[in-house]
Every structure is written in structure tokens, then in C-alpha cells.
Tab-separated table of C-alpha atoms and ligand atoms in Angstrom:
chain	number	residue	atom	x	y	z
A	1	MET	CA	0.147	-0.058	0.074
A	2	LEU	CA	2.874	2.290	0.684
A	3	ARG	CA	3.879	2.204	-3.247
A	4	THR	CA	0.294	4.051	-4.039
A	5	ILE	CA	1.310	7.087	-2.127
A	6	PRO	CA	3.304	9.480	-4.461
A	7	ASP	CA	6.468	11.499	-4.118
A	8	GLY	CA	5.692	15.022	-2.242
A	9	VAL	CA	3.125	13.336	-0.044
A	10	ALA	CA	4.548	12.297	3.734
A	11	LEU	CA	3.437	8.902	5.272
A	12	VAL	CA	3.015	9.472	9.140
A	13	ALA	CA	2.742	5.499	10.265
A	14	VAL	CA	0.059	6.246	12.963
A	15	SER	CA	1.253	3.601	15.684
A	16	LYS	CA	-1.143	4.394	18.860
A	17	PHE	CA	-2.165	1.737	20.512
A	18	HIS	CA	0.335	-0.780	18.792
A	19	PRO	CA	3.619	-2.402	20.447
A	20	VAL	CA	7.004	-0.857	19.870
A	21	ALA	CA	7.958	-4.309	18.161
A	22	ASP	CA	5.525	-3.235	15.697
A	23	LEU	CA	6.784	0.355	15.235
A	24	ARG	CA	10.626	-1.780	14.837
A	25	GLN	CA	9.195	-3.867	12.083
A	26	ALA	CA	7.997	-0.774	9.990
A	27	TYR	CA	11.699	1.457	11.006
A	28	GLU	CA	13.192	-1.943	9.856
A	29	ALA	CA	11.317	-1.385	6.650
A	30	GLY	CA	12.350	2.288	6.082
A	31	GLN	CA	9.423	4.089	8.247
A	32	ARG	CA	10.723	7.088	10.033
A	33	LEU	CA	7.610	9.220	10.984
A	34	PHE	CA	5.305	8.233	13.694
A	35	GLY	CA	2.357	9.315	14.593
A	36	GLU	CA	0.700	9.063	18.442
A	37	SER	CA	-2.065	10.476	20.060
A	38	ARG	CA	-1.538	10.231	23.835
A	39	VAL	CA	1.004	11.956	25.785
A	40	GLN	CA	1.820	9.112	28.051
A	41	GLU	CA	2.201	6.511	25.385
A	42	LEU	CA	4.656	8.956	22.868
A	43	VAL	CA	6.567	9.729	25.716
A	44	ALA	CA	6.933	5.973	26.867
A	45	LYS	CA	7.693	4.746	23.232
A	46	ILE	CA	10.063	7.592	22.456
A	47	PRO	CA	13.602	6.190	24.242
A	48	GLN	CA	12.526	2.721	22.889
A	49	MET	CA	12.968	3.442	19.181
A	50	PRO	CA	16.339	4.963	17.251
A	51	SER	CA	16.792	8.406	17.239
A	52	ASP	CA	16.237	9.434	13.979
A	53	VAL	CA	12.438	8.583	14.196
A	54	ARG	CA	10.626	11.573	13.690
A	55	TRP	CA	7.319	11.692	16.051
A	56	HIS	CA	4.139	13.474	15.055
A	57	PHE	CA	1.525	14.266	17.993
A	58	ILE	CA	-1.694	13.674	16.303
A	59	GLY	CA	-4.237	13.614	19.103
A	60	HIS	CA	-6.161	16.208	21.681
A	61	LEU	CA	-3.486	17.642	23.602
A	62	GLN	CA	-4.273	19.115	27.092
A	63	THR	CA	-2.640	21.959	28.002
A	64	ASN	CA	-1.060	20.822	31.149
A	65	LYS	CA	0.600	18.184	29.261
A	66	VAL	CA	2.215	20.493	26.634
A	67	ARG	CA	5.351	20.331	28.651
A	68	ASP	CA	6.155	16.722	28.333
A	69	ILE	CA	6.399	16.568	24.529
A	70	ILE	CA	8.070	20.143	23.922
A	71	GLY	CA	11.451	19.540	22.262
A	72	ARG	CA	10.849	15.996	21.382
A	73	THR	CA	8.157	16.017	18.646
A	74	ALA	CA	9.204	16.965	15.155
A	75	LEU	CA	5.340	18.547	14.544
A	76	ILE	CA	2.180	18.778	16.855
A	77	GLU	CA	-0.239	18.438	14.065
A	78	SER	CA	-3.078	19.117	16.505
A	79	ILE	CA	-3.506	22.644	17.620
A	80	ASP	CA	-7.328	23.034	18.317
A	81	THR	CA	-7.225	26.354	20.484
A	82	VAL	CA	-5.567	29.525	20.734
A	83	LYS	CA	-5.161	28.826	24.359
A	84	LEU	CA	-3.122	25.750	23.132
A	85	ILE	CA	-1.024	27.635	21.062
A	86	GLU	CA	-0.107	30.098	23.892
A	87	VAL	CA	0.985	27.143	26.006
A	88	VAL	CA	3.288	25.631	23.137
A	89	ASN	CA	4.953	28.973	22.498
A	90	ARG	CA	5.723	29.472	26.407
A	91	GLN	CA	7.052	26.309	27.015
A	92	SER	CA	8.634	25.997	23.327
A	93	ALA	CA	10.341	29.462	24.802
A	94	ALA	CA	11.374	28.297	27.979
A	95	ALA	CA	13.111	25.494	26.520
A	96	GLY	CA	14.690	27.378	23.915
A	97	VAL	CA	13.226	25.751	21.161
A	98	VAL	CA	10.831	26.571	17.973
A	99	THR	CA	7.892	24.232	17.801
A	100	ASN	CA	6.300	23.132	14.467
A	101	VAL	CA	2.825	22.959	14.660
A	102	LEU	CA	-0.411	22.698	11.840
A	103	MET	CA	-3.579	23.984	13.035
A	104	GLN	CA	-6.366	21.636	13.296
A	105	LEU	CA	-9.540	22.074	11.331
A	106	HIS	CA	-12.564	21.103	12.167
A	107	VAL	CA	-14.985	20.418	9.162
A	108	ALA	CA	-16.734	16.973	9.882
A	109	ALA	CA	-20.152	16.290	10.588
A	110	GLU	CA	-19.011	15.005	13.808
A	111	GLU	CA	-19.431	17.570	16.629
A	112	THR	CA	-17.119	15.367	18.843
A	113	LYS	CA	-13.894	16.479	16.621
A	114	TYR	CA	-11.890	18.882	17.786
A	115	GLY	CA	-10.375	22.131	15.772
A	116	PHE	CA	-11.022	25.603	14.465
A	117	THR	CA	-13.965	26.491	12.080
A	118	PRO	CA	-12.488	27.752	8.350
A	119	ASP	CA	-13.674	30.970	9.499
A	120	GLU	CA	-12.017	31.099	12.674
A	121	LEU	CA	-8.611	29.927	11.387
A	122	MET	CA	-8.678	32.383	8.059
A	123	ALA	CA	-9.531	35.335	10.909
A	124	PHE	CA	-6.480	34.173	13.175
A	125	PHE	CA	-4.077	34.796	10.192
A	126	ALA	CA	-5.972	37.827	8.718
A	127	HIS	CA	-5.490	39.376	11.747
A	128	GLN	CA	-1.833	38.794	12.188
A	129	ASP	CA	-2.315	36.654	15.365
A	130	HIS	CA	0.227	34.171	14.683
A	131	LEU	CA	2.961	36.914	14.740
A	132	LYS	CA	2.484	36.984	18.566
A	133	PHE	CA	3.901	33.677	18.954
A	134	PRO	CA	7.447	33.380	18.058
A	135	ALA	CA	8.230	29.917	19.630
A	136	VAL	CA	5.711	28.415	17.336
A	137	ARG	CA	6.232	27.795	13.286
A	138	PHE	CA	2.987	27.352	11.730
A	139	CYS	CA	3.414	24.845	9.281
A	140	GLY	CA	0.136	24.332	7.504
A	141	VAL	CA	-3.300	22.615	8.607
A	142	MET	CA	-4.597	19.288	9.831
A	143	GLY	CA	-8.242	17.875	9.314
A	144	MET	CA	-10.549	14.752	9.314
A	145	ALA	CA	-13.474	14.172	6.750
A	146	THR	CA	-16.729	12.676	8.330
A	147	ASN	CA	-16.582	9.390	9.111
A	148	THR	CA	-18.953	8.141	6.344
A	149	ASP	CA	-19.137	6.035	3.257
A	150	ASP	CA	-20.688	9.213	1.550
A	151	GLN	CA	-17.653	10.148	-0.790
A	152	THR	CA	-19.342	12.922	-1.856
A	153	ARG	CA	-19.297	14.157	1.665
A	154	ILE	CA	-15.533	13.118	2.363
A	155	ARG	CA	-14.910	15.033	-0.818
A	156	LEU	CA	-16.377	18.255	0.021
A	157	ASP	CA	-14.704	18.064	3.985
A	158	PHE	CA	-11.351	17.625	2.261
A	159	ASP	CA	-12.340	20.170	-0.621
A	160	THR	CA	-12.751	22.646	2.327
A	161	ILE	CA	-9.548	21.847	4.482
A	162	ALA	CA	-7.902	22.231	1.231
A	163	SER	CA	-9.584	25.335	0.066
A	164	THR	CA	-9.017	26.903	3.588
A	165	PHE	CA	-5.223	26.287	3.105
A	166	THR	CA	-4.703	27.913	0.259
A	167	ASN	CA	-6.699	31.040	1.011
A	168	ILE	CA	-4.696	31.425	4.298
A	169	LYS	CA	-1.218	30.808	2.648
A	170	GLN	CA	-2.495	33.535	-0.108
A	171	SER	CA	-3.306	36.198	2.393
A	172	ALA	CA	-0.670	35.966	4.573
A	173	PRO	CA	2.429	36.188	2.741
A	174	ASP	CA	4.698	36.213	5.961
A	175	LEU	CA	4.158	32.173	6.420
A	176	PRO	CA	7.157	30.760	4.553
A	177	ASP	CA	6.881	27.572	6.216
A	178	PHE	CA	3.183	27.078	5.765
A	179	ASN	CA	3.522	24.167	3.486
A	180	THR	CA	1.504	21.251	5.054
A	181	VAL	CA	-2.084	19.882	4.290
A	182	SER	CA	-2.160	16.802	6.664
A	183	MET	CA	-5.298	14.683	5.413
A	184	GLY	CA	-6.271	11.354	5.012
A	185	MET	CA	-6.121	8.067	6.898
A	186	SER	CA	-6.582	4.498	5.858
A	187	HIS	CA	-10.047	4.523	4.742
A	188	ASP	CA	-9.756	7.643	2.779
A	189	TYR	CA	-6.184	8.933	1.887
A	190	ARG	CA	-6.655	8.014	-1.921
A	191	LEU	CA	-9.288	10.827	-1.926
A	192	ALA	CA	-7.330	13.335	0.223
A	193	ILE	CA	-4.277	13.239	-1.794
A	194	ALA	CA	-6.829	13.593	-5.197
A	195	CYS	CA	-7.545	16.669	-3.120
A	196	GLY	CA	-4.516	18.085	-2.402
A	197	SER	CA	-3.169	16.610	0.673
A	198	THR	CA	0.781	16.677	1.216
A	199	MET	CA	1.032	14.294	4.466
A	200	VAL	CA	-1.609	11.382	5.189
A	201	ARG	CA	-1.596	9.455	8.889
A	202	ILE	CA	-2.286	5.926	8.089
A	203	GLY	CA	-2.613	3.563	11.142
A	204	THR	CA	-4.719	0.474	10.432
A	205	ALA	CA	-3.489	0.253	6.951
A	206	ILE	CA	0.013	-0.128	8.288
A	207	PHE	CA	-0.398	-2.162	11.507
A	208	GLY	CA	-3.599	-3.684	11.286
A	209	ALA	CA	-6.615	-3.189	13.616
A	210	ARG	CA	-6.110	-1.490	17.405
A	211	SER	CA	-6.937	-3.546	20.262
B	1	LIG	C1	-5.868	7.307	14.715
B	1	LIG	C2	-5.834	8.576	13.924
B	1	LIG	C3	-5.351	8.375	12.377
B	1	LIG	C4	-5.408	6.816	11.674
B	1	LIG	O1	-6.120	6.261	11.433
B	1	LIG	P1	-6.408	4.871	10.481
B	1	LIG	O2	-7.877	4.624	10.067
B	1	LIG	O3	-6.022	3.680	11.677
B	1	LIG	O4	-5.698	5.208	9.620
B	1	LIG	C5	-5.010	9.608	11.519
B	1	LIG	N1	-5.078	10.829	12.115
B	1	LIG	C6	-5.537	10.685	13.449
B	1	LIG	C7	-5.995	11.917	13.993
B	1	LIG	C8	-5.882	9.674	14.303
B	1	LIG	O5	-6.399	10.244	15.626
């Protein structure tokens, strides 16, 4: 399946709930980018894997857990509130690092999903609010489509994520690193790539079902 992902689209192997032995197997096969959604699990796995692994945090991040992952993640994909940006900025500055982040968009029909609406996110960048956080590097957006078999709805969600990204990129020229559109999971990554994804987050299709 890895072969169906074109050049220019990064593959994040979502290893949450899977044992380190499974991650090592993927590592041996050449995988270096791994995604985890729980701080405790991420922090436990980091020392058990080679140091050239790049870790992405992809889950809902509580502000009181930020400190545990600063300096240890290549990218926090799931920034879902301005409050969280403030904390990431503060903790990054204290640690002397700049943290790469994606802004999570909420476009799916489910109310349980986290993130900014497209309007909120476009307003954030239009107001130059990102310039208030010098220890945060804004690298793009992340989003999930509605969990449905309705391909039309999934495409609509991906189109909304991609067009929000393009709108921000065009309206805020002082965002040189804003280049990533993270969308697409095991069941919908092909459609996500067709809609402009540059980063897919795939768990089940690599590691099998989570227990
Ligand atoms: C679990 C998870 C994935 C991977 O889902 P699969 O369906 O197993 O590919 C991708 N993104 C996020 C945010 C997740 O929490």
C-alpha cells in the first residue's frame, strides 16, 4: 500500500495502541515518521525507538501535558485552540526551541472532533495573530473528513480543508513554512491525496486493527 502514495506526500505511520515491536518492524522497512495521539504513550515509546525517528503528535493535547512533549516532537499536528498555541509558545520559549505545528480544522459532521472552523482559522491569520507566537512555527493545517461512506461528503470536507489552506497561504505572505495539508487516513487517503493532501496519517492499513 505504501507504493500508492506519490512522491511529495509524507506518510505518517500512526502507531497509537500498537506495541513497540510493531514500530520497529516498520522502522526496519524504512519508516521514520510515526504518529501518536496520547502523551503518555508517546513519551514511553520515544526512548525505545532509534533517535532518527520523527514523532508527530496527532491527538487532542491538553495544555497541562504540553511540557512533556516540547523538544521531542517534530510536529504537533493537532493545535485546536488559541489557548493551546499560547502554552506551546510559552513552553517552547522556556525550552529554547521553536515548535512546528499544524492548525487543526473542524469540518466533519461529528461534533466530537476538535479544531477551528475555517472562518476562525482564516480570521486568526488575517489578524496576524500568528506573529504573537515567535516560538511556534506554523507549518499548515490538519483535518479529518466526516466518518461516512458517502464519498461526496468526504470530498467536500477535504476540499474545504484544502481551500482553507490555500486561502490562508495566499492572504498571509509572512508564512514561509506554511506548506503542509495533513489529511487522509486508512479508509480515505486516496481521495485526500486527490484533493491536495501533502501528508497522510495511516494506522490501520499499516499495523492492522487497534486492540
Ligand atoms: C488514529 C488516527 C489516524 C489513523 O487512523 P487509521 O484509520 O487507523 O488510519 C489518523 N489521524 C488521527 C488524528 C488519528 O487519531
